[in-house]
Amino acid sequence: AQTVTQSQPEMSVQEAETVTLSCTYDTSESDYYLFWYKQPPSRQMILVIRQEAYKQQNATENRFSVNFQKAAKSFSLKISDSQLGDAAMYFCAWKTSGSRLTFGEGTQLTVNP
Amino acid sequence: EPEVTQTPSHQVTQMGQEVILRCVPISNHLYFYWYRQILGQKVEFLVSFYNNEISEKSEIFDDQFSVERPDGSNFTLKIRSTKLEDSAMYFCASSNSGGLQETQYFGPGTRLLVL
């Protein structure tokens, strides 16, 4: 079975600092996509960044970047220059050729002013 | 920027009642999904829908659930006889491509409370 694990239930960071959220997954598939979604207090799910498994280059979106280690099945999210608006629950998710996204348990990020 | 919308934002119902949750996917999208999130738990896949039929469903999606695209814009999730454990946030999502390369865009969710 495919699983996604986020081992950090909570993280905190000072405004303007950098924080890294961890995610590991387990799969026997060779090609898949990985995603980070953000869920602010409004509980809407917002796509932050995505990474295709066969691309070695790590994805970046402005202040958000990933460290994708395929052999280790690790997909961490780095948030640089953290802002108060980054405070949210962050979910790592995995997808292969089927329909479903498989989500991790989530990491609650607090940004301290 | 186009977005997925969902109504109602909140719904309270009595156990045993039927509820219909509504979603308007992004207009040029063809693949539609429902997920749910029980409070404090991870988001779970329920069902995917394409070309007017279910393409994949999870073990959660049993006979009490059904989905429908009644017209060209709405996508609904019906829960026939609600149970206390159906209390959750229900998210609709849509994508334009399906398959491995798709990105699913989520709506704001409907918070369902079953009393």
Tab-separated table of C-alpha atoms in Angstrom:
chain	number	residue	atom	x	y	z
A	1	ALA	CA	0.000	0.000	0.000
A	2	GLN	CA	1.143	3.503	-0.722
A	3	THR	CA	1.689	5.617	2.360
A	4	VAL	CA	2.743	9.169	3.023
A	5	THR	CA	4.212	10.073	6.396
A	6	GLN	CA	4.763	13.479	7.927
A	7	SER	CA	6.612	12.938	11.169
A	8	GLN	CA	6.343	16.516	12.437
A	9	PRO	CA	2.826	17.249	13.739
A	10	GLU	CA	3.859	20.828	14.577
A	11	MET	CA	6.634	23.191	13.565
A	12	SER	CA	7.311	26.821	14.327
A	13	VAL	CA	9.499	29.444	12.708
A	14	GLN	CA	10.344	33.068	13.272
A	15	GLU	CA	9.158	35.526	10.678
A	16	ALA	CA	11.780	35.985	7.925
A	17	GLU	CA	13.534	32.740	8.866
A	18	THR	CA	13.628	29.463	6.949
A	19	VAL	CA	11.816	26.285	7.894
A	20	THR	CA	11.833	22.776	6.425
A	21	LEU	CA	8.872	20.406	6.632
A	22	SER	CA	9.563	16.700	6.214
A	23	CYS	CA	7.680	14.086	4.231
A	24	THR	CA	8.484	10.492	3.405
A	25	TYR	CA	6.518	8.075	1.304
A	26	ASP	CA	6.486	4.438	0.428
A	27	THR	CA	5.716	3.134	-3.027
A	28	SER	CA	6.838	0.543	-5.534
A	29	GLU	CA	5.815	2.745	-8.449
A	30	SER	CA	8.567	4.232	-10.576
A	31	ASP	CA	6.756	7.307	-11.816
A	32	TYR	CA	4.560	9.519	-9.722
A	33	TYR	CA	3.997	13.090	-8.625
A	34	LEU	CA	4.424	14.633	-5.222
A	35	PHE	CA	2.625	17.704	-3.949
A	36	TRP	CA	2.551	20.066	-1.045
A	37	TYR	CA	-0.811	21.595	-0.211
A	38	LYS	CA	-1.413	24.363	2.299
A	39	GLN	CA	-4.552	24.503	4.445
A	40	PRO	CA	-4.970	27.847	6.279
A	41	PRO	CA	-7.552	28.294	9.051
A	42	SER	CA	-10.223	28.746	6.393
A	43	ARG	CA	-9.543	25.018	5.655
A	44	GLN	CA	-9.309	25.536	1.909
A	45	MET	CA	-6.673	23.300	0.276
A	46	ILE	CA	-4.229	25.387	-1.749
A	47	LEU	CA	-1.567	23.878	-3.996
A	48	VAL	CA	1.896	25.109	-3.024
A	49	ILE	CA	4.263	23.124	-5.230
A	50	ARG	CA	4.556	19.861	-7.135
A	51	GLN	CA	7.399	17.594	-8.219
A	52	GLU	CA	7.515	14.902	-10.883
A	53	ALA	CA	9.415	11.833	-9.745
A	54	TYR	CA	11.545	11.379	-12.848
A	55	LYS	CA	12.774	14.966	-12.796
A	56	GLN	CA	15.986	15.267	-10.835
A	57	GLN	CA	15.783	19.031	-10.550
A	58	ASN	CA	14.014	20.173	-7.409
A	59	ALA	CA	10.909	22.265	-7.965
A	60	THR	CA	10.799	25.879	-6.772
A	61	GLU	CA	7.968	28.403	-6.537
A	62	ASN	CA	9.155	31.769	-5.259
A	63	ARG	CA	9.932	31.278	-1.545
A	64	PHE	CA	8.944	27.610	-1.627
A	65	SER	CA	11.287	24.856	-2.746
A	66	VAL	CA	11.525	21.122	-2.318
A	67	ASN	CA	14.339	18.704	-1.600
A	68	PHE	CA	13.364	15.549	-3.465
A	69	GLN	CA	15.451	12.480	-2.681
A	70	LYS	CA	13.962	9.662	-4.752
A	71	ALA	CA	16.175	6.881	-3.441
A	72	ALA	CA	15.371	7.845	0.125
A	73	LYS	CA	11.693	8.448	-0.760
A	74	SER	CA	11.871	11.826	0.875
A	75	PHE	CA	10.169	15.047	-0.224
A	76	SER	CA	10.723	17.986	2.099
A	77	LEU	CA	9.388	21.510	1.706
A	78	LYS	CA	11.571	24.509	2.443
A	79	ILE	CA	9.932	27.866	3.103
A	80	SER	CA	12.350	30.782	2.938
A	81	ASP	CA	11.769	34.243	4.384
A	82	SER	CA	8.716	32.968	6.276
A	83	GLN	CA	5.747	35.292	6.456
A	84	LEU	CA	2.831	35.424	8.865
A	85	GLY	CA	0.554	34.354	6.031
A	86	ASP	CA	2.463	31.096	5.718
A	87	ALA	CA	0.949	29.894	8.981
A	88	ALA	CA	-1.200	26.894	8.065
A	89	MET	CA	-1.441	23.127	8.036
A	90	TYR	CA	0.765	21.702	5.310
A	91	PHE	CA	-0.044	18.388	3.679
A	92	CYS	CA	2.300	16.310	1.599
A	93	ALA	CA	0.525	14.212	-1.053
A	94	TRP	CA	1.443	11.528	-3.559
A	95	LYS	CA	-0.155	10.487	-6.805
A	96	THR	CA	0.446	7.931	-9.505
A	97	SER	CA	-1.556	7.247	-12.651
A	98	GLY	CA	-4.818	6.589	-10.823
A	99	SER	CA	-7.173	9.278	-9.650
A	100	ARG	CA	-6.528	9.533	-6.000
A	101	LEU	CA	-4.197	11.744	-4.060
A	102	THR	CA	-2.795	10.071	-0.942
A	103	PHE	CA	-2.157	12.566	1.822
A	104	GLY	CA	0.075	12.600	4.863
A	105	GLU	CA	-1.108	13.494	8.335
A	106	GLY	CA	-0.159	17.142	8.017
A	107	THR	CA	2.246	19.513	9.779
A	108	GLN	CA	0.863	22.559	11.571
A	109	LEU	CA	3.207	25.491	10.928
A	110	THR	CA	3.215	28.472	13.272
A	111	VAL	CA	4.998	31.672	12.238
A	112	ASN	CA	6.079	33.834	15.150
A	113	PRO	CA	6.387	37.598	14.661
B	1	GLU	CA	-8.263	33.191	-11.586
B	2	PRO	CA	-10.862	30.429	-11.960
B	3	GLU	CA	-11.614	28.435	-8.838
B	4	VAL	CA	-13.682	25.553	-7.564
B	5	THR	CA	-16.679	26.635	-5.511
B	6	GLN	CA	-18.735	24.630	-3.045
B	7	THR	CA	-22.098	25.145	-1.382
B	8	PRO	CA	-23.117	25.239	1.347
B	9	SER	CA	-20.087	26.188	3.392
B	10	HIS	CA	-21.667	24.626	6.471
B	11	GLN	CA	-24.442	22.067	6.823
B	12	VAL	CA	-25.998	20.680	9.974
B	13	THR	CA	-28.282	17.670	9.654
B	14	GLN	CA	-29.934	15.023	11.756
B	15	MET	CA	-28.714	11.438	11.669
B	16	GLY	CA	-30.591	9.464	9.032
B	17	GLN	CA	-31.300	12.474	6.830
B	18	GLU	CA	-30.118	12.843	3.268
B	19	VAL	CA	-27.727	15.622	2.337
B	20	ILE	CA	-26.508	16.886	-1.016
B	21	LEU	CA	-23.235	18.737	-1.226
B	22	ARG	CA	-22.707	20.841	-4.308
B	23	CYS	CA	-19.628	21.798	-6.229
B	24	VAL	CA	-18.971	23.901	-9.303
B	25	PRO	CA	-15.649	22.769	-10.801
B	26	ILE	CA	-13.394	24.991	-12.873
B	27	SER	CA	-15.199	25.465	-16.160
B	28	ASN	CA	-12.870	23.681	-18.588
B	29	HIS	CA	-12.071	20.813	-16.240
B	30	LEU	CA	-13.315	17.322	-17.014
B	31	TYR	CA	-12.214	15.276	-13.997
B	32	PHE	CA	-13.941	15.679	-10.678
B	33	TYR	CA	-13.227	14.377	-7.189
B	34	TRP	CA	-14.577	14.255	-3.674
B	35	TYR	CA	-12.382	13.978	-0.588
B	36	ARG	CA	-13.251	14.181	3.059
B	37	GLN	CA	-11.356	15.204	6.169
B	38	ILE	CA	-12.605	14.140	9.565
B	39	LEU	CA	-11.564	16.720	12.148
B	40	GLY	CA	-7.945	16.228	13.158
B	41	GLN	CA	-7.308	13.524	10.567
B	42	LYS	CA	-5.778	13.364	7.120
B	43	VAL	CA	-7.612	14.097	3.908
B	44	GLU	CA	-9.070	10.918	2.391
B	45	PHE	CA	-10.076	10.191	-1.189
B	46	LEU	CA	-13.697	9.248	-1.776
B	47	VAL	CA	-14.390	9.122	-5.502
B	48	SER	CA	-13.371	10.364	-8.919
B	49	PHE	CA	-15.711	11.031	-11.820
B	50	TYR	CA	-15.114	11.429	-15.529
B	51	ASN	CA	-17.329	11.312	-18.601
B	52	ASN	CA	-20.446	10.920	-16.475
B	53	GLU	CA	-19.296	7.891	-14.592
B	54	ILE	CA	-17.237	6.940	-11.565
B	55	SER	CA	-13.652	6.182	-12.550
B	56	GLU	CA	-12.316	5.248	-9.134
B	57	LYS	CA	-13.722	4.982	-5.625
B	58	SER	CA	-12.318	4.206	-2.223
B	59	GLU	CA	-13.502	1.710	0.348
B	60	ILE	CA	-15.138	4.605	2.185
B	61	PHE	CA	-17.465	5.275	-0.752
B	62	ASP	CA	-20.133	2.707	-0.005
B	63	ASP	CA	-23.774	2.462	-1.048
B	64	GLN	CA	-24.850	5.427	1.064
B	65	PHE	CA	-22.829	7.734	-1.202
B	66	SER	CA	-23.542	8.731	-4.768
B	67	VAL	CA	-22.245	11.351	-7.161
B	68	GLU	CA	-23.853	13.066	-10.071
B	69	ARG	CA	-23.249	15.752	-12.632
B	70	PRO	CA	-26.835	16.884	-13.119
B	71	ASP	CA	-26.021	19.653	-15.596
B	72	GLY	CA	-23.031	21.167	-17.334
B	73	SER	CA	-21.658	22.920	-14.298
B	74	ASN	CA	-22.572	21.231	-11.013
B	75	PHE	CA	-21.059	18.130	-9.437
B	76	THR	CA	-22.858	16.747	-6.400
B	77	LEU	CA	-22.194	14.311	-3.592
B	78	LYS	CA	-25.261	12.760	-1.996
B	79	ILE	CA	-25.168	10.995	1.343
B	80	ARG	CA	-28.391	9.010	1.604
B	81	SER	CA	-28.767	8.325	5.295
B	82	THR	CA	-26.231	10.254	7.282
B	83	LYS	CA	-24.427	8.776	10.271
B	84	LEU	CA	-22.624	10.535	13.081
B	85	GLU	CA	-19.294	9.439	11.634
B	86	ASP	CA	-20.054	11.258	8.372
B	87	SER	CA	-19.327	14.521	10.175
B	88	ALA	CA	-16.345	15.921	8.311
B	89	MET	CA	-15.120	18.534	5.898
B	90	TYR	CA	-15.922	17.507	2.335
B	91	PHE	CA	-13.720	18.843	-0.439
B	92	CYS	CA	-14.481	18.866	-4.118
B	93	ALA	CA	-11.594	19.029	-6.578
B	94	SER	CA	-11.249	19.209	-10.328
B	95	SER	CA	-8.543	18.850	-12.947
B	96	ASN	CA	-8.306	19.300	-16.683
B	97	SER	CA	-6.208	16.325	-17.677
B	98	GLY	CA	-6.560	13.275	-15.492
B	99	GLY	CA	-3.773	10.713	-15.341
B	100	LEU	CA	-0.343	11.047	-13.866
B	101	GLN	CA	0.387	14.642	-14.791
B	102	GLU	CA	-2.785	16.250	-13.531
B	103	THR	CA	-2.981	18.759	-10.729
B	104	GLN	CA	-6.159	18.723	-8.719
B	105	TYR	CA	-7.542	22.066	-7.597
B	106	PHE	CA	-9.633	22.064	-4.459
B	107	GLY	CA	-12.693	23.994	-3.415
B	108	PRO	CA	-13.081	25.630	-0.006
B	109	GLY	CA	-14.964	22.657	1.433
B	110	THR	CA	-18.321	22.019	3.069
B	111	ARG	CA	-18.300	21.413	6.777
B	112	LEU	CA	-20.925	18.753	7.529
B	113	LEU	CA	-22.102	18.139	11.061
B	114	VAL	CA	-24.395	15.192	11.738
B	115	LEU	CA	-26.273	15.322	15.044
